[in-house]
Amino acid sequence: MNGMRGDQILVGQRLKIGENKRETESSAYRYHTVGRGDTLSGLAEVYGTSVTRIMRLNGLHSDNIRIGQKLKISGAGNRFLKPELVRISNLNPKLWRNIIAHHSAIREGNAAIYGRAHKRRGMINGLAYHFVIGNGIDSGDGEIEIGPRWTGQIEGGHVKSRAYNLTSIGVCVIGDFQKFKPTANQLVAFRELVTFLKHDLLGGKPKFYVHKDLEQTACPGKNFPVSAMHKEFG
Ligand SMILES: [Zn+2]
């Protein structure tokens, strides 16, 4: 699992342990057959999702549903996202008008390492992003780390524009995607996270951007699937 040839391990080395059983269930959705009295808002509450998310998953253009209709429900098949950790009690939904994707432009690092670097650069709130997605080097491959700016619901420091920092969730995928590609797991994790933030948590409202849509930069790099993500998230 860790690609090791011998049984030597190092202090501080991160080891993958055990099978991830959920990997084989990645495309699993729950289904709900509409019964008498069911409404989309009622189902959204029961399943912990949102009306817009159910509508999008099922290609519905209105909230009319009929008895006997089989609806796809999200939330069952997450491999990397733990919704209970992202859904925080102090969420300020009015604050977040945008979600902005970045790469870190270096291969190494994790939320703690970047957080220290950002503090050294004078950012008193530390880690500039709200979320960091690992690549298997200094955190798990596809691991979603939640930064203190998300738990504190405070502005990011991930773009130059203060106006965007004040209103935008910053998601950093670790790697240099000018030179390399994101891992398959990173892309799955990124989709799970952005889907959850945009649709389940914020009612479909936030706009989706990659950094270079807004400012003069190569970020998130030419190997990041920008158009695919725009197709998916607007
Ligand atoms: Zn960026």
PDB file of C-alpha atoms in Angstrom, residues 17-187:
ATOM      1  CA  ILE A  17      -3.053   1.555   6.951  1.00  0.00           C
ATOM      2  CA  GLY A  18      -5.828  -0.882   6.019  1.00  0.00           C
ATOM      3  CA  GLU A  19      -8.144  -1.033   3.037  1.00  0.00           C
ATOM      4  CA  ASN A  20     -10.439   1.823   2.266  1.00  0.00           C
ATOM      5  CA  LYS A  21     -13.636  -0.172   1.831  1.00  0.00           C
ATOM      6  CA  ARG A  22     -15.579   2.849   0.686  1.00  0.00           C
ATOM      7  CA  GLU A  23     -13.380   3.205  -2.406  1.00  0.00           C
ATOM      8  CA  THR A  24     -15.441   0.602  -4.234  1.00  0.00           C
ATOM      9  CA  GLU A  25     -18.628   2.436  -3.333  1.00  0.00           C
ATOM     10  CA  SER A  26     -17.531   5.796  -4.719  1.00  0.00           C
ATOM     11  CA  SER A  27     -20.405   6.147  -7.148  1.00  0.00           C
ATOM     12  CA  ALA A  28     -23.051   4.912  -4.722  1.00  0.00           C
ATOM     13  CA  TYR A  29     -26.054   7.168  -4.295  1.00  0.00           C
ATOM     14  CA  ARG A  30     -29.028   6.619  -2.115  1.00  0.00           C
ATOM     15  CA  TYR A  31     -32.407   6.524  -3.776  1.00  0.00           C
ATOM     16  CA  HIS A  32     -35.749   7.620  -2.463  1.00  0.00           C
ATOM     17  CA  THR A  33     -39.084   6.635  -3.960  1.00  0.00           C
ATOM     18  CA  VAL A  34     -41.480   9.526  -3.581  1.00  0.00           C
ATOM     19  CA  GLY A  35     -44.427   8.800  -1.323  1.00  0.00           C
ATOM     20  CA  ARG A  36     -47.583  10.706  -0.448  1.00  0.00           C
ATOM     21  CA  GLY A  37     -46.803  14.022   1.230  1.00  0.00           C
ATOM     22  CA  ASP A  38     -43.120  14.060   0.252  1.00  0.00           C
ATOM     23  CA  THR A  39     -41.714  17.432  -0.738  1.00  0.00           C
ATOM     24  CA  LEU A  40     -38.216  18.304  -1.933  1.00  0.00           C
ATOM     25  CA  SER A  41     -37.621  20.513   1.083  1.00  0.00           C
ATOM     26  CA  GLY A  42     -38.776  17.740   3.397  1.00  0.00           C
ATOM     27  CA  LEU A  43     -36.505  15.198   1.707  1.00  0.00           C
ATOM     28  CA  ALA A  44     -33.583  17.640   1.783  1.00  0.00           C
ATOM     29  CA  GLU A  45     -34.007  17.916   5.531  1.00  0.00           C
ATOM     30  CA  VAL A  46     -34.374  14.180   6.098  1.00  0.00           C
ATOM     31  CA  TYR A  47     -31.278  13.321   4.046  1.00  0.00           C
ATOM     32  CA  GLY A  48     -29.172  16.294   5.169  1.00  0.00           C
ATOM     33  CA  THR A  49     -28.858  17.810   1.700  1.00  0.00           C
ATOM     34  CA  SER A  50     -30.492  20.702  -0.165  1.00  0.00           C
ATOM     35  CA  VAL A  51     -33.355  21.190  -2.603  1.00  0.00           C
ATOM     36  CA  THR A  52     -31.019  22.524  -5.314  1.00  0.00           C
ATOM     37  CA  ARG A  53     -28.705  19.541  -4.920  1.00  0.00           C
ATOM     38  CA  ILE A  54     -31.571  17.033  -5.343  1.00  0.00           C
ATOM     39  CA  MET A  55     -32.913  18.998  -8.324  1.00  0.00           C
ATOM     40  CA  ARG A  56     -29.479  19.074  -9.961  1.00  0.00           C
ATOM     41  CA  LEU A  57     -28.814  15.365  -9.377  1.00  0.00           C
ATOM     42  CA  ASN A  58     -32.134  14.448 -10.938  1.00  0.00           C
ATOM     43  CA  GLY A  59     -32.264  17.055 -13.702  1.00  0.00           C
ATOM     44  CA  LEU A  60     -35.409  18.627 -12.270  1.00  0.00           C
ATOM     45  CA  HIS A  61     -36.390  22.113 -13.431  1.00  0.00           C
ATOM     46  CA  SER A  62     -39.067  22.686 -10.821  1.00  0.00           C
ATOM     47  CA  ASP A  63     -39.818  21.287  -7.399  1.00  0.00           C
ATOM     48  CA  ASN A  64     -42.746  19.225  -8.684  1.00  0.00           C
ATOM     49  CA  ILE A  65     -42.324  15.558  -7.829  1.00  0.00           C
ATOM     50  CA  ARG A  66     -44.816  12.758  -8.271  1.00  0.00           C
ATOM     51  CA  ILE A  67     -45.650   9.725  -6.172  1.00  0.00           C
ATOM     52  CA  GLY A  68     -43.604   6.714  -7.229  1.00  0.00           C
ATOM     53  CA  GLN A  69     -40.815   8.780  -8.755  1.00  0.00           C
ATOM     54  CA  LYS A  70     -37.335   7.476  -7.911  1.00  0.00           C
ATOM     55  CA  LEU A  71     -34.987  10.253  -6.802  1.00  0.00           C
ATOM     56  CA  LYS A  72     -31.221  10.116  -6.533  1.00  0.00           C
ATOM     57  CA  ILE A  73     -30.009  11.482  -3.204  1.00  0.00           C
ATOM     58  CA  SER A  74     -26.450  12.618  -2.533  1.00  0.00           C
ATOM     59  CA  GLY A  75     -24.298  12.027   0.469  1.00  0.00           C
ATOM     60  CA  ALA A  76     -23.812   8.285   0.495  1.00  0.00           C
ATOM     61  CA  GLY A  77     -20.758   7.928  -1.671  1.00  0.00           C
ATOM     62  CA  ASN A  78     -18.188  10.394  -0.375  1.00  0.00           C
ATOM     63  CA  ARG A  79     -14.684   8.958  -0.301  1.00  0.00           C
ATOM     64  CA  PHE A  80     -12.778  11.906   1.108  1.00  0.00           C
ATOM     65  CA  LEU A  81     -15.257  14.438   2.421  1.00  0.00           C
ATOM     66  CA  LYS A  82     -16.553  14.153   5.943  1.00  0.00           C
ATOM     67  CA  PRO A  83     -19.605  16.425   5.784  1.00  0.00           C
ATOM     68  CA  GLU A  84     -19.934  16.541   9.570  1.00  0.00           C
ATOM     69  CA  LEU A  85     -16.544  18.269   9.807  1.00  0.00           C
ATOM     70  CA  VAL A  86     -17.273  20.887   7.132  1.00  0.00           C
ATOM     71  CA  ARG A  87     -20.819  21.626   8.333  1.00  0.00           C
ATOM     72  CA  ILE A  88     -19.977  23.856  11.290  1.00  0.00           C
ATOM     73  CA  SER A  89     -22.373  25.403  13.772  1.00  0.00           C
ATOM     74  CA  ASN A  90     -21.070  28.962  13.264  1.00  0.00           C
ATOM     75  CA  LEU A  91     -21.476  28.853   9.455  1.00  0.00           C
ATOM     76  CA  ASN A  92     -22.111  32.306   8.027  1.00  0.00           C
ATOM     77  CA  PRO A  93     -23.814  31.454   4.723  1.00  0.00           C
ATOM     78  CA  LYS A  94     -24.265  35.080   3.661  1.00  0.00           C
ATOM     79  CA  LEU A  95     -20.528  35.641   3.668  1.00  0.00           C
ATOM     80  CA  TRP A  96     -19.587  33.185   0.933  1.00  0.00           C
ATOM     81  CA  ARG A  97     -20.411  34.371  -2.576  1.00  0.00           C
ATOM     82  CA  ASN A  98     -17.572  32.581  -4.376  1.00  0.00           C
ATOM     83  CA  ILE A  99     -15.474  29.449  -4.277  1.00  0.00           C
ATOM     84  CA  ILE A 100     -11.973  29.896  -5.727  1.00  0.00           C
ATOM     85  CA  ALA A 101      -9.664  26.993  -6.686  1.00  0.00           C
ATOM     86  CA  HIS A 102      -5.872  27.215  -6.377  1.00  0.00           C
ATOM     87  CA  HIS A 103      -2.847  24.981  -6.656  1.00  0.00           C
ATOM     88  CA  SER A 104      -0.001  25.363  -4.170  1.00  0.00           C
ATOM     89  CA  ALA A 105       2.600  25.543  -7.007  1.00  0.00           C
ATOM     90  CA  ILE A 106       4.915  23.241  -5.032  1.00  0.00           C
ATOM     91  CA  ARG A 107       4.776  19.466  -4.619  1.00  0.00           C
ATOM     92  CA  GLU A 108       5.287  19.289  -0.850  1.00  0.00           C
ATOM     93  CA  GLY A 109       3.322  20.633   2.065  1.00  0.00           C
ATOM     94  CA  ASN A 110       0.093  20.369   4.011  1.00  0.00           C
ATOM     95  CA  ALA A 111      -2.201  22.713   5.917  1.00  0.00           C
ATOM     96  CA  ALA A 112       0.126  23.034   8.930  1.00  0.00           C
ATOM     97  CA  ILE A 113       3.265  23.624   6.834  1.00  0.00           C
ATOM     98  CA  TYR A 114       1.565  26.234   4.621  1.00  0.00           C
ATOM     99  CA  GLY A 115      -0.022  27.794   7.690  1.00  0.00           C
ATOM    100  CA  ARG A 116       3.397  28.360   9.273  1.00  0.00           C
ATOM    101  CA  ALA A 117       4.761  29.765   6.004  1.00  0.00           C
ATOM    102  CA  HIS A 118       1.825  32.170   5.680  1.00  0.00           C
ATOM    103  CA  LYS A 119       2.322  33.322   9.291  1.00  0.00           C
ATOM    104  CA  ARG A 120       6.003  33.967   8.579  1.00  0.00           C
ATOM    105  CA  ARG A 121       4.897  36.050   5.603  1.00  0.00           C
ATOM    106  CA  GLY A 122       2.926  38.225   7.982  1.00  0.00           C
ATOM    107  CA  MET A 123      -0.575  36.770   7.775  1.00  0.00           C
ATOM    108  CA  ILE A 124      -1.731  36.838  11.376  1.00  0.00           C
ATOM    109  CA  ASN A 125      -4.603  34.454  10.617  1.00  0.00           C
ATOM    110  CA  GLY A 126      -2.205  31.841   9.233  1.00  0.00           C
ATOM    111  CA  LEU A 127      -3.161  29.479   6.430  1.00  0.00           C
ATOM    112  CA  ALA A 128      -4.505  31.670   3.630  1.00  0.00           C
ATOM    113  CA  TYR A 129      -6.884  28.999   2.266  1.00  0.00           C
ATOM    114  CA  HIS A 130      -9.977  27.583   3.903  1.00  0.00           C
ATOM    115  CA  PHE A 131      -9.290  24.043   2.658  1.00  0.00           C
ATOM    116  CA  VAL A 132      -6.218  22.127   1.475  1.00  0.00           C
ATOM    117  CA  ILE A 133      -6.340  18.873  -0.503  1.00  0.00           C
ATOM    118  CA  GLY A 134      -3.323  16.575  -0.106  1.00  0.00           C
ATOM    119  CA  ASN A 135      -1.396  14.567  -2.682  1.00  0.00           C
ATOM    120  CA  GLY A 136       0.078  11.771  -0.561  1.00  0.00           C
ATOM    121  CA  ILE A 137       3.402  13.475   0.246  1.00  0.00           C
ATOM    122  CA  ASP A 138       2.852  15.445   3.471  1.00  0.00           C
ATOM    123  CA  SER A 139      -0.828  14.562   3.902  1.00  0.00           C
ATOM    124  CA  GLY A 140      -3.025  11.799   2.505  1.00  0.00           C
ATOM    125  CA  ASP A 141      -3.692  11.521  -1.224  1.00  0.00           C
ATOM    126  CA  GLY A 142      -7.077  13.224  -1.467  1.00  0.00           C
ATOM    127  CA  GLU A 143      -7.144  14.123   2.216  1.00  0.00           C
ATOM    128  CA  ILE A 144      -9.201  17.270   2.843  1.00  0.00           C
ATOM    129  CA  GLU A 145      -7.720  19.465   5.566  1.00  0.00           C
ATOM    130  CA  ILE A 146      -9.885  22.157   7.107  1.00  0.00           C
ATOM    131  CA  GLY A 147      -8.123  25.409   7.958  1.00  0.00           C
ATOM    132  CA  PRO A 148      -8.755  27.766  10.881  1.00  0.00           C
ATOM    133  CA  ARG A 149     -10.263  30.369   8.547  1.00  0.00           C
ATOM    134  CA  TRP A 150     -13.111  27.956   7.798  1.00  0.00           C
ATOM    135  CA  THR A 151     -13.740  26.966  11.399  1.00  0.00           C
ATOM    136  CA  GLY A 152     -13.507  30.662  12.338  1.00  0.00           C
ATOM    137  CA  GLN A 153     -15.579  31.778   9.311  1.00  0.00           C
ATOM    138  CA  ILE A 154     -13.130  34.543   8.491  1.00  0.00           C
ATOM    139  CA  GLU A 155     -11.827  36.054   5.273  1.00  0.00           C
ATOM    140  CA  GLY A 156      -9.212  34.271   3.207  1.00  0.00           C
ATOM    141  CA  GLY A 157      -5.826  35.529   2.079  1.00  0.00           C
ATOM    142  CA  HIS A 158      -5.674  33.502  -1.135  1.00  0.00           C
ATOM    143  CA  VAL A 159      -6.105  36.227  -3.766  1.00  0.00           C
ATOM    144  CA  LYS A 160      -4.747  39.771  -4.053  1.00  0.00           C
ATOM    145  CA  SER A 161      -8.169  41.395  -4.110  1.00  0.00           C
ATOM    146  CA  ARG A 162      -9.461  42.157  -0.620  1.00  0.00           C
ATOM    147  CA  ALA A 163     -13.024  42.221  -1.941  1.00  0.00           C
ATOM    148  CA  TYR A 164     -12.708  38.629  -3.156  1.00  0.00           C
ATOM    149  CA  ASN A 165     -10.856  37.500  -0.031  1.00  0.00           C
ATOM    150  CA  LEU A 166     -13.726  38.787   2.080  1.00  0.00           C
ATOM    151  CA  THR A 167     -16.369  36.815   0.176  1.00  0.00           C
ATOM    152  CA  SER A 168     -14.579  33.759  -1.229  1.00  0.00           C
ATOM    153  CA  ILE A 169     -13.829  30.291   0.062  1.00  0.00           C
ATOM    154  CA  GLY A 170     -10.283  29.326  -0.967  1.00  0.00           C
ATOM    155  CA  VAL A 171      -9.601  25.682  -1.846  1.00  0.00           C
ATOM    156  CA  CYS A 172      -5.955  24.754  -2.468  1.00  0.00           C
ATOM    157  CA  VAL A 173      -5.043  21.522  -4.233  1.00  0.00           C
ATOM    158  CA  ILE A 174      -1.453  20.664  -3.339  1.00  0.00           C
ATOM    159  CA  GLY A 175       0.933  20.342  -6.280  1.00  0.00           C
ATOM    160  CA  ASP A 176       2.495  22.269  -9.138  1.00  0.00           C
ATOM    161  CA  PHE A 177      -0.012  21.796 -11.933  1.00  0.00           C
ATOM    162  CA  GLN A 178       2.018  23.800 -14.413  1.00  0.00           C
ATOM    163  CA  LYS A 179       4.391  20.798 -14.377  1.00  0.00           C
ATOM    164  CA  PHE A 180       2.366  17.891 -13.001  1.00  0.00           C
ATOM    165  CA  LYS A 181      -1.222  16.680 -12.883  1.00  0.00           C
ATOM    166  CA  PRO A 182      -3.424  16.511  -9.812  1.00  0.00           C
ATOM    167  CA  THR A 183      -3.861  12.923  -8.615  1.00  0.00           C
ATOM    168  CA  ALA A 184      -7.132  11.138  -9.369  1.00  0.00           C
ATOM    169  CA  ASN A 185      -7.907  11.135  -5.644  1.00  0.00           C
ATOM    170  CA  GLN A 186      -7.326  14.886  -5.402  1.00  0.00           C
ATOM    171  CA  LEU A 187      -9.844  15.494  -8.171  1.00  0.00           C
TER     172      LEU A 187
END
